[in-house]
PDB file of C-alpha atoms in Angstrom:
ATOM      1  CA  UNK A   1     112.212 114.297  91.185  1.00  0.00           C
ATOM      2  CA  UNK A   2     111.030 111.882  93.799  1.00  0.00           C
ATOM      3  CA  UNK A   3     111.058 108.768  91.668  1.00  0.00           C
ATOM      4  CA  UNK A   4     113.151 107.042  89.035  1.00  0.00           C
ATOM      5  CA  UNK A   5     112.950 108.798  85.701  1.00  0.00           C
ATOM      6  CA  UNK A   6     113.777 107.453  82.279  1.00  0.00           C
ATOM      7  CA  UNK A   7     114.152 109.060  78.908  1.00  0.00           C
ATOM      8  CA  UNK A   8     113.024 108.936  76.255  1.00  0.00           C
ATOM      9  CA  UNK A   9     109.658 107.392  77.032  1.00  0.00           C
ATOM     10  CA  UNK A  10     109.418 106.091  73.483  1.00  0.00           C
ATOM     11  CA  UNK A  11     112.095 105.473  70.893  1.00  0.00           C
ATOM     12  CA  UNK A  12     111.584 104.283  67.348  1.00  0.00           C
ATOM     13  CA  UNK A  13     114.706 103.437  65.400  1.00  0.00           C
ATOM     14  CA  UNK A  14     115.765 101.649  62.287  1.00  0.00           C
ATOM     15  CA  UNK A  15     117.504  98.320  62.327  1.00  0.00           C
ATOM     16  CA  UNK A  16     121.250  98.751  62.539  1.00  0.00           C
ATOM     17  CA  UNK A  17     121.199 102.102  64.328  1.00  0.00           C
ATOM     18  CA  UNK A  18     122.581 102.675  67.822  1.00  0.00           C
ATOM     19  CA  UNK A  19     120.353 103.887  70.664  1.00  0.00           C
ATOM     20  CA  UNK A  20     120.987 105.313  74.116  1.00  0.00           C
ATOM     21  CA  UNK A  21     118.505 105.032  76.950  1.00  0.00           C
ATOM     22  CA  UNK A  22     118.880 107.120  80.082  1.00  0.00           C
ATOM     23  CA  UNK A  23     117.985 106.469  83.700  1.00  0.00           C
ATOM     24  CA  UNK A  24     117.983 108.901  86.613  1.00  0.00           C
ATOM     25  CA  UNK A  25     117.723 106.936  89.859  1.00  0.00           C
ATOM     26  CA  UNK A  26     116.257 108.099  93.131  1.00  0.00           C
ATOM     27  CA  UNK A  27     118.715 110.409  94.853  1.00  0.00           C
ATOM     28  CA  UNK A  28     120.836 108.536  97.365  1.00  0.00           C
ATOM     29  CA  UNK A  29     120.094 105.077  95.996  1.00  0.00           C
ATOM     30  CA  UNK A  30     123.353 103.215  95.559  1.00  0.00           C
ATOM     31  CA  UNK A  31     122.096 100.346  93.422  1.00  0.00           C
ATOM     32  CA  UNK A  32     120.789 100.633  89.873  1.00  0.00           C
ATOM     33  CA  UNK A  33     119.349  97.897  87.684  1.00  0.00           C
ATOM     34  CA  UNK A  34     118.339  97.583  84.052  1.00  0.00           C
ATOM     35  CA  UNK A  35     115.673  95.115  82.917  1.00  0.00           C
ATOM     36  CA  UNK A  36     114.019  94.308  79.633  1.00  0.00           C
ATOM     37  CA  UNK A  37     110.352  93.440  79.325  1.00  0.00           C
ATOM     38  CA  UNK A  38     109.149  92.040  76.048  1.00  0.00           C
ATOM     39  CA  UNK A  39     105.464  92.299  75.158  1.00  0.00           C
ATOM     40  CA  UNK A  40     103.372  90.333  77.613  1.00  0.00           C
ATOM     41  CA  UNK A  41     106.417  88.843  79.286  1.00  0.00           C
ATOM     42  CA  UNK A  42     108.123  89.054  82.639  1.00  0.00           C
ATOM     43  CA  UNK A  43     111.231  91.038  83.379  1.00  0.00           C
ATOM     44  CA  UNK A  44     114.639  89.979  82.161  1.00  0.00           C
ATOM     45  CA  UNK A  45     117.614  91.171  84.220  1.00  0.00           C
ATOM     46  CA  UNK A  46     120.279  92.926  82.173  1.00  0.00           C
ATOM     47  CA  UNK A  47     122.836  94.659  84.390  1.00  0.00           C
ATOM     48  CA  UNK A  48     123.377  95.844  87.962  1.00  0.00           C
ATOM     49  CA  UNK A  49     125.463  98.668  89.401  1.00  0.00           C
ATOM     50  CA  UNK A  50     126.305  98.985  93.097  1.00  0.00           C
ATOM     51  CA  UNK A  51     128.239 102.013  94.222  1.00  0.00           C
ATOM     52  CA  UNK A  52     131.725 102.084  92.747  1.00  0.00           C
ATOM     53  CA  UNK A  53     131.956  98.315  92.337  1.00  0.00           C
ATOM     54  CA  UNK A  54     132.349  96.672  88.962  1.00  0.00           C
ATOM     55  CA  UNK A  55     128.897  96.157  87.425  1.00  0.00           C
ATOM     56  CA  UNK A  56     127.283  92.755  87.154  1.00  0.00           C
ATOM     57  CA  UNK A  57     126.821  92.371  83.412  1.00  0.00           C
ATOM     58  CA  UNK A  58     125.730  88.750  83.509  1.00  0.00           C
ATOM     59  CA  UNK A  59     122.295  89.457  82.026  1.00  0.00           C
ATOM     60  CA  UNK A  60     123.371  91.374  78.945  1.00  0.00           C
ATOM     61  CA  UNK A  61     122.179  89.329  75.941  1.00  0.00           C
ATOM     62  CA  UNK A  62     125.034  90.200  73.595  1.00  0.00           C
ATOM     63  CA  UNK A  63     128.068  92.421  73.204  1.00  0.00           C
ATOM     64  CA  UNK A  64     125.865  94.921  71.389  1.00  0.00           C
ATOM     65  CA  UNK A  65     124.533  95.905  74.817  1.00  0.00           C
ATOM     66  CA  UNK A  66     126.509  98.026  77.249  1.00  0.00           C
ATOM     67  CA  UNK A  67     125.785 100.343  80.129  1.00  0.00           C
ATOM     68  CA  UNK A  68     127.545 103.004  82.113  1.00  0.00           C
ATOM     69  CA  UNK A  69     126.821 104.739  85.338  1.00  0.00           C
ATOM     70  CA  UNK A  70     128.543 108.055  85.752  1.00  0.00           C
ATOM     71  CA  UNK A  71     129.292 109.506  89.154  1.00  0.00           C
ATOM     72  CA  UNK A  72     127.259 106.821  90.850  1.00  0.00           C
ATOM     73  CA  UNK A  73     124.044 108.369  89.637  1.00  0.00           C
ATOM     74  CA  UNK A  74     122.759 108.615  86.065  1.00  0.00           C
ATOM     75  CA  UNK A  75     123.032 105.518  83.907  1.00  0.00           C
ATOM     76  CA  UNK A  76     122.959 105.051  80.159  1.00  0.00           C
ATOM     77  CA  UNK A  77     122.108 101.789  78.428  1.00  0.00           C
ATOM     78  CA  UNK A  78     123.484 101.636  74.894  1.00  0.00           C
ATOM     79  CA  UNK A  79     122.369  99.182  72.229  1.00  0.00           C
ATOM     80  CA  UNK A  80     124.534  99.100  69.144  1.00  0.00           C
ATOM     81  CA  UNK A  81     123.414  97.921  65.720  1.00  0.00           C
ATOM     82  CA  UNK A  82     119.861  97.398  66.924  1.00  0.00           C
ATOM     83  CA  UNK A  83     117.904  94.357  65.772  1.00  0.00           C
ATOM     84  CA  UNK A  84     114.154  93.853  65.636  1.00  0.00           C
ATOM     85  CA  UNK A  85     114.329  91.419  68.536  1.00  0.00           C
ATOM     86  CA  UNK A  86     115.622  94.283  70.706  1.00  0.00           C
ATOM     87  CA  UNK A  87     112.136  95.807  70.602  1.00  0.00           C
ATOM     88  CA  UNK A  88     110.878  95.848  74.184  1.00  0.00           C
ATOM     89  CA  UNK A  89     110.314  98.082  77.177  1.00  0.00           C
ATOM     90  CA  UNK A  90     113.547  98.800  79.000  1.00  0.00           C
ATOM     91  CA  UNK A  91     113.046  99.370  82.691  1.00  0.00           C
ATOM     92  CA  UNK A  92     115.414 100.932  85.161  1.00  0.00           C
ATOM     93  CA  UNK A  93     115.189 100.481  88.911  1.00  0.00           C
ATOM     94  CA  UNK A  94     117.125 101.803  91.858  1.00  0.00           C
ATOM     95  CA  UNK A  95     117.359 100.669  95.443  1.00  0.00           C
ATOM     96  CA  UNK A  96     118.958 101.554  98.734  1.00  0.00           C
ATOM     97  CA  UNK A  97     118.504  98.300 100.635  1.00  0.00           C
ATOM     98  CA  UNK A  98     116.490  95.559  98.946  1.00  0.00           C
ATOM     99  CA  UNK A  99     113.289  96.910  97.462  1.00  0.00           C
ATOM    100  CA  UNK A 100     113.707  98.126  93.922  1.00  0.00           C
ATOM    101  CA  UNK A 101     111.809 101.156  92.717  1.00  0.00           C
ATOM    102  CA  UNK A 102     111.113 101.262  89.022  1.00  0.00           C
ATOM    103  CA  UNK A 103     110.969 103.999  86.450  1.00  0.00           C
ATOM    104  CA  UNK A 104     108.252 104.247  83.794  1.00  0.00           C
ATOM    105  CA  UNK A 105     110.406 102.562  81.186  1.00  0.00           C
ATOM    106  CA  UNK A 106     111.495 103.327  77.648  1.00  0.00           C
ATOM    107  CA  UNK A 107     109.546 101.601  74.895  1.00  0.00           C
ATOM    108  CA  UNK A 108     111.990 100.770  72.120  1.00  0.00           C
ATOM    109  CA  UNK A 109     110.705  99.843  68.680  1.00  0.00           C
ATOM    110  CA  UNK A 110     113.177  98.689  66.056  1.00  0.00           C
ATOM    111  CA  UNK A 111     111.765  98.800  62.542  1.00  0.00           C
TER     112      UNK A 111
ATOM    113  CA  UNK U   1     119.424  78.556  90.351  1.00  0.00           C
ATOM    114  CA  UNK U   2     116.587  80.688  91.550  1.00  0.00           C
ATOM    115  CA  UNK U   3     113.249  80.443  89.820  1.00  0.00           C
ATOM    116  CA  UNK U   4     109.769  81.883  90.269  1.00  0.00           C
ATOM    117  CA  UNK U   5     106.619  80.323  88.857  1.00  0.00           C
ATOM    118  CA  UNK U   6     103.301  82.066  88.543  1.00  0.00           C
ATOM    119  CA  UNK U   7     101.105  79.401  87.054  1.00  0.00           C
ATOM    120  CA  UNK U   8      98.070  81.624  86.576  1.00  0.00           C
ATOM    121  CA  UNK U   9      98.515  83.594  83.398  1.00  0.00           C
ATOM    122  CA  UNK U  10      95.210  85.435  83.585  1.00  0.00           C
ATOM    123  CA  UNK U  11      92.470  85.722  86.173  1.00  0.00           C
ATOM    124  CA  UNK U  12      89.155  87.466  85.757  1.00  0.00           C
ATOM    125  CA  UNK U  13      86.853  88.221  88.674  1.00  0.00           C
ATOM    126  CA  UNK U  14      83.858  90.386  89.367  1.00  0.00           C
ATOM    127  CA  UNK U  15      84.208  93.314  91.712  1.00  0.00           C
ATOM    128  CA  UNK U  16      84.001  92.449  95.417  1.00  0.00           C
ATOM    129  CA  UNK U  17      85.178  88.893  94.869  1.00  0.00           C
ATOM    130  CA  UNK U  18      88.254  87.703  96.709  1.00  0.00           C
ATOM    131  CA  UNK U  19      91.130  86.506  94.538  1.00  0.00           C
ATOM    132  CA  UNK U  20      94.401  84.732  95.280  1.00  0.00           C
ATOM    133  CA  UNK U  21      97.451  84.964  93.068  1.00  0.00           C
ATOM    134  CA  UNK U  22      99.828  82.047  93.395  1.00  0.00           C
ATOM    135  CA  UNK U  23     103.608  82.200  93.488  1.00  0.00           C
ATOM    136  CA  UNK U  24     105.954  79.244  93.859  1.00  0.00           C
ATOM    137  CA  UNK U  25     109.686  79.716  94.073  1.00  0.00           C
ATOM    138  CA  UNK U  26     112.836  77.641  93.921  1.00  0.00           C
ATOM    139  CA  UNK U  27     116.111  78.458  95.584  1.00  0.00           C
ATOM    140  CA  UNK U  28     119.005  76.641  97.189  1.00  0.00           C
ATOM    141  CA  UNK U  29     119.869  79.559  99.420  1.00  0.00           C
ATOM    142  CA  UNK U  30     118.721  79.654 103.011  1.00  0.00           C
ATOM    143  CA  UNK U  31     118.573  83.434 102.959  1.00  0.00           C
ATOM    144  CA  UNK U  32     116.429  85.005 100.292  1.00  0.00           C
ATOM    145  CA  UNK U  33     113.815  87.672  99.758  1.00  0.00           C
ATOM    146  CA  UNK U  34     110.434  87.531  98.110  1.00  0.00           C
ATOM    147  CA  UNK U  35     108.592  90.427  96.554  1.00  0.00           C
ATOM    148  CA  UNK U  36     105.310  91.307  94.927  1.00  0.00           C
ATOM    149  CA  UNK U  37     105.000  94.091  92.382  1.00  0.00           C
ATOM    150  CA  UNK U  38     101.949  95.526  90.643  1.00  0.00           C
ATOM    151  CA  UNK U  39     102.116  96.737  87.052  1.00  0.00           C
ATOM    152  CA  UNK U  40      98.968  98.723  86.216  1.00  0.00           C
ATOM    153  CA  UNK U  41      98.024  99.582  82.624  1.00  0.00           C
ATOM    154  CA  UNK U  42     100.198 102.696  82.880  1.00  0.00           C
ATOM    155  CA  UNK U  43     103.180 100.339  82.903  1.00  0.00           C
ATOM    156  CA  UNK U  44     105.140 101.468  85.933  1.00  0.00           C
ATOM    157  CA  UNK U  45     105.911  98.696  88.413  1.00  0.00           C
ATOM    158  CA  UNK U  46     104.831  99.457  91.954  1.00  0.00           C
ATOM    159  CA  UNK U  47     106.471  97.739  94.910  1.00  0.00           C
ATOM    160  CA  UNK U  48     103.912  96.064  97.195  1.00  0.00           C
ATOM    161  CA  UNK U  49     105.770  93.942  99.723  1.00  0.00           C
ATOM    162  CA  UNK U  50     109.051  92.268 100.650  1.00  0.00           C
ATOM    163  CA  UNK U  51     109.288  89.148 102.771  1.00  0.00           C
ATOM    164  CA  UNK U  52     112.565  87.774 104.201  1.00  0.00           C
ATOM    165  CA  UNK U  53     113.142  84.038 104.258  1.00  0.00           C
ATOM    166  CA  UNK U  54     113.650  84.025 108.000  1.00  0.00           C
ATOM    167  CA  UNK U  55     110.294  85.693 108.654  1.00  0.00           C
ATOM    168  CA  UNK U  56     107.350  83.467 107.840  1.00  0.00           C
ATOM    169  CA  UNK U  57     104.833  85.737 109.453  1.00  0.00           C
ATOM    170  CA  UNK U  58     101.959  86.526 107.166  1.00  0.00           C
ATOM    171  CA  UNK U  59     101.099  90.093 106.450  1.00  0.00           C
ATOM    172  CA  UNK U  60      97.930  92.054 105.942  1.00  0.00           C
ATOM    173  CA  UNK U  61      97.718  95.536 104.516  1.00  0.00           C
ATOM    174  CA  UNK U  62      94.203  96.752 103.996  1.00  0.00           C
ATOM    175  CA  UNK U  63      92.580  94.507 101.408  1.00  0.00           C
ATOM    176  CA  UNK U  64      95.898  92.842 100.611  1.00  0.00           C
ATOM    177  CA  UNK U  65      97.319  89.861 102.423  1.00  0.00           C
ATOM    178  CA  UNK U  66     100.270  87.590 101.808  1.00  0.00           C
ATOM    179  CA  UNK U  67     100.736  83.972 102.843  1.00  0.00           C
ATOM    180  CA  UNK U  68     104.366  82.850 102.994  1.00  0.00           C
ATOM    181  CA  UNK U  69     104.879  79.112 103.468  1.00  0.00           C
ATOM    182  CA  UNK U  70     108.426  77.792 103.290  1.00  0.00           C
ATOM    183  CA  UNK U  71     107.197  74.201 103.510  1.00  0.00           C
ATOM    184  CA  UNK U  72     105.571  74.543 100.099  1.00  0.00           C
ATOM    185  CA  UNK U  73     107.904  77.280  98.760  1.00  0.00           C
ATOM    186  CA  UNK U  74     104.949  79.510  98.144  1.00  0.00           C
ATOM    187  CA  UNK U  75     104.265  83.191  98.621  1.00  0.00           C
ATOM    188  CA  UNK U  76     100.644  83.750  97.655  1.00  0.00           C
ATOM    189  CA  UNK U  77      98.885  87.079  97.446  1.00  0.00           C
ATOM    190  CA  UNK U  78      95.201  87.568  98.230  1.00  0.00           C
ATOM    191  CA  UNK U  79      93.095  90.581  97.408  1.00  0.00           C
ATOM    192  CA  UNK U  80      89.903  90.769  99.423  1.00  0.00           C
ATOM    193  CA  UNK U  81      86.826  92.496  98.022  1.00  0.00           C
ATOM    194  CA  UNK U  82      88.547  93.237  94.731  1.00  0.00           C
ATOM    195  CA  UNK U  83      88.020  96.539  92.971  1.00  0.00           C
ATOM    196  CA  UNK U  84      88.323  97.584  89.346  1.00  0.00           C
ATOM    197  CA  UNK U  85      91.458  99.569  90.246  1.00  0.00           C
ATOM    198  CA  UNK U  86      93.124  96.298  91.213  1.00  0.00           C
ATOM    199  CA  UNK U  87      93.233  95.345  87.538  1.00  0.00           C
ATOM    200  CA  UNK U  88      96.903  94.979  86.675  1.00  0.00           C
ATOM    201  CA  UNK U  89      99.650  92.490  86.064  1.00  0.00           C
ATOM    202  CA  UNK U  90     101.106  91.228  89.318  1.00  0.00           C
ATOM    203  CA  UNK U  91     104.657  89.936  89.500  1.00  0.00           C
ATOM    204  CA  UNK U  92     106.221  87.788  92.172  1.00  0.00           C
ATOM    205  CA  UNK U  93     110.015  88.019  92.455  1.00  0.00           C
ATOM    206  CA  UNK U  94     112.861  86.343  94.304  1.00  0.00           C
ATOM    207  CA  UNK U  95     116.273  87.653  95.250  1.00  0.00           C
ATOM    208  CA  UNK U  96     118.946  85.518  96.874  1.00  0.00           C
ATOM    209  CA  UNK U  97     121.306  87.012  99.427  1.00  0.00           C
ATOM    210  CA  UNK U  98     124.528  87.975  97.709  1.00  0.00           C
ATOM    211  CA  UNK U  99     122.967  87.650  94.273  1.00  0.00           C
ATOM    212  CA  UNK U 100     122.473  90.811  92.306  1.00  0.00           C
ATOM    213  CA  UNK U 101     119.631  89.905  90.040  1.00  0.00           C
ATOM    214  CA  UNK U 102     116.011  89.644  91.060  1.00  0.00           C
ATOM    215  CA  UNK U 103     114.184  86.849  89.271  1.00  0.00           C
ATOM    216  CA  UNK U 104     110.632  87.674  88.297  1.00  0.00           C
ATOM    217  CA  UNK U 105     107.806  85.318  87.549  1.00  0.00           C
ATOM    218  CA  UNK U 106     105.986  85.663  84.250  1.00  0.00           C
ATOM    219  CA  UNK U 107     103.221  87.626  85.944  1.00  0.00           C
ATOM    220  CA  UNK U 108      99.495  87.142  86.437  1.00  0.00           C
ATOM    221  CA  UNK U 109      97.130  89.472  84.639  1.00  0.00           C
ATOM    222  CA  UNK U 110      94.189  90.250  86.916  1.00  0.00           C
ATOM    223  CA  UNK U 111      91.050  91.761  85.459  1.00  0.00           C
ATOM    224  CA  UNK U 112      88.388  92.952  87.856  1.00  0.00           C
ATOM    225  CA  UNK U 113      85.076  93.596  86.158  1.00  0.00           C
ATOM    226  CA  UNK U 114      82.484  95.968  87.573  1.00  0.00           C
TER     227      UNK U 114
END
């Protein structure tokens, strides 16, 4: 597709379960970002991938969070042993130069 | 450390009014980039504009205009003759050269009433 896509659009899970969120960036974009947006809040940076370089994981809130980017394209954000405070919208963005283009997000609800 | 402040949490105007959304930033870098994004009720962030630190020229795009003033570290956004479709949350963001994360302000929720 033309834009950034994310799946699933909604995910409801039970506390303690693991979840995987997927992001398909815009074709040709070398940079990929993950953000978290809690209800009514701004965006919190989580992780950044640029080409084949080591990712910048400085925004990950705990070791329960991890992300991979395979083949320089699709990325998966994994949250292990989910907690209720993980409930948020997880946004993915990709960029070629500076401007970031965002996907529709995955709304995660941890019961 | 970089920081973006959007002091206006919510603004409500009547259609056709002009409205200005404020953004104040902090950075120690001499090279940085400022952005505005729109997040409509559908939730997807839409890129509006990027401004480089070395280019203080203001910009106008249709009903939108941006006023970048380094002297006051501000990058304000004005919507002229607002419309109901302008209702959204607007985010100002800052990215420093060589820094991977983009810092967003808390956002300003704009409601335009008919």
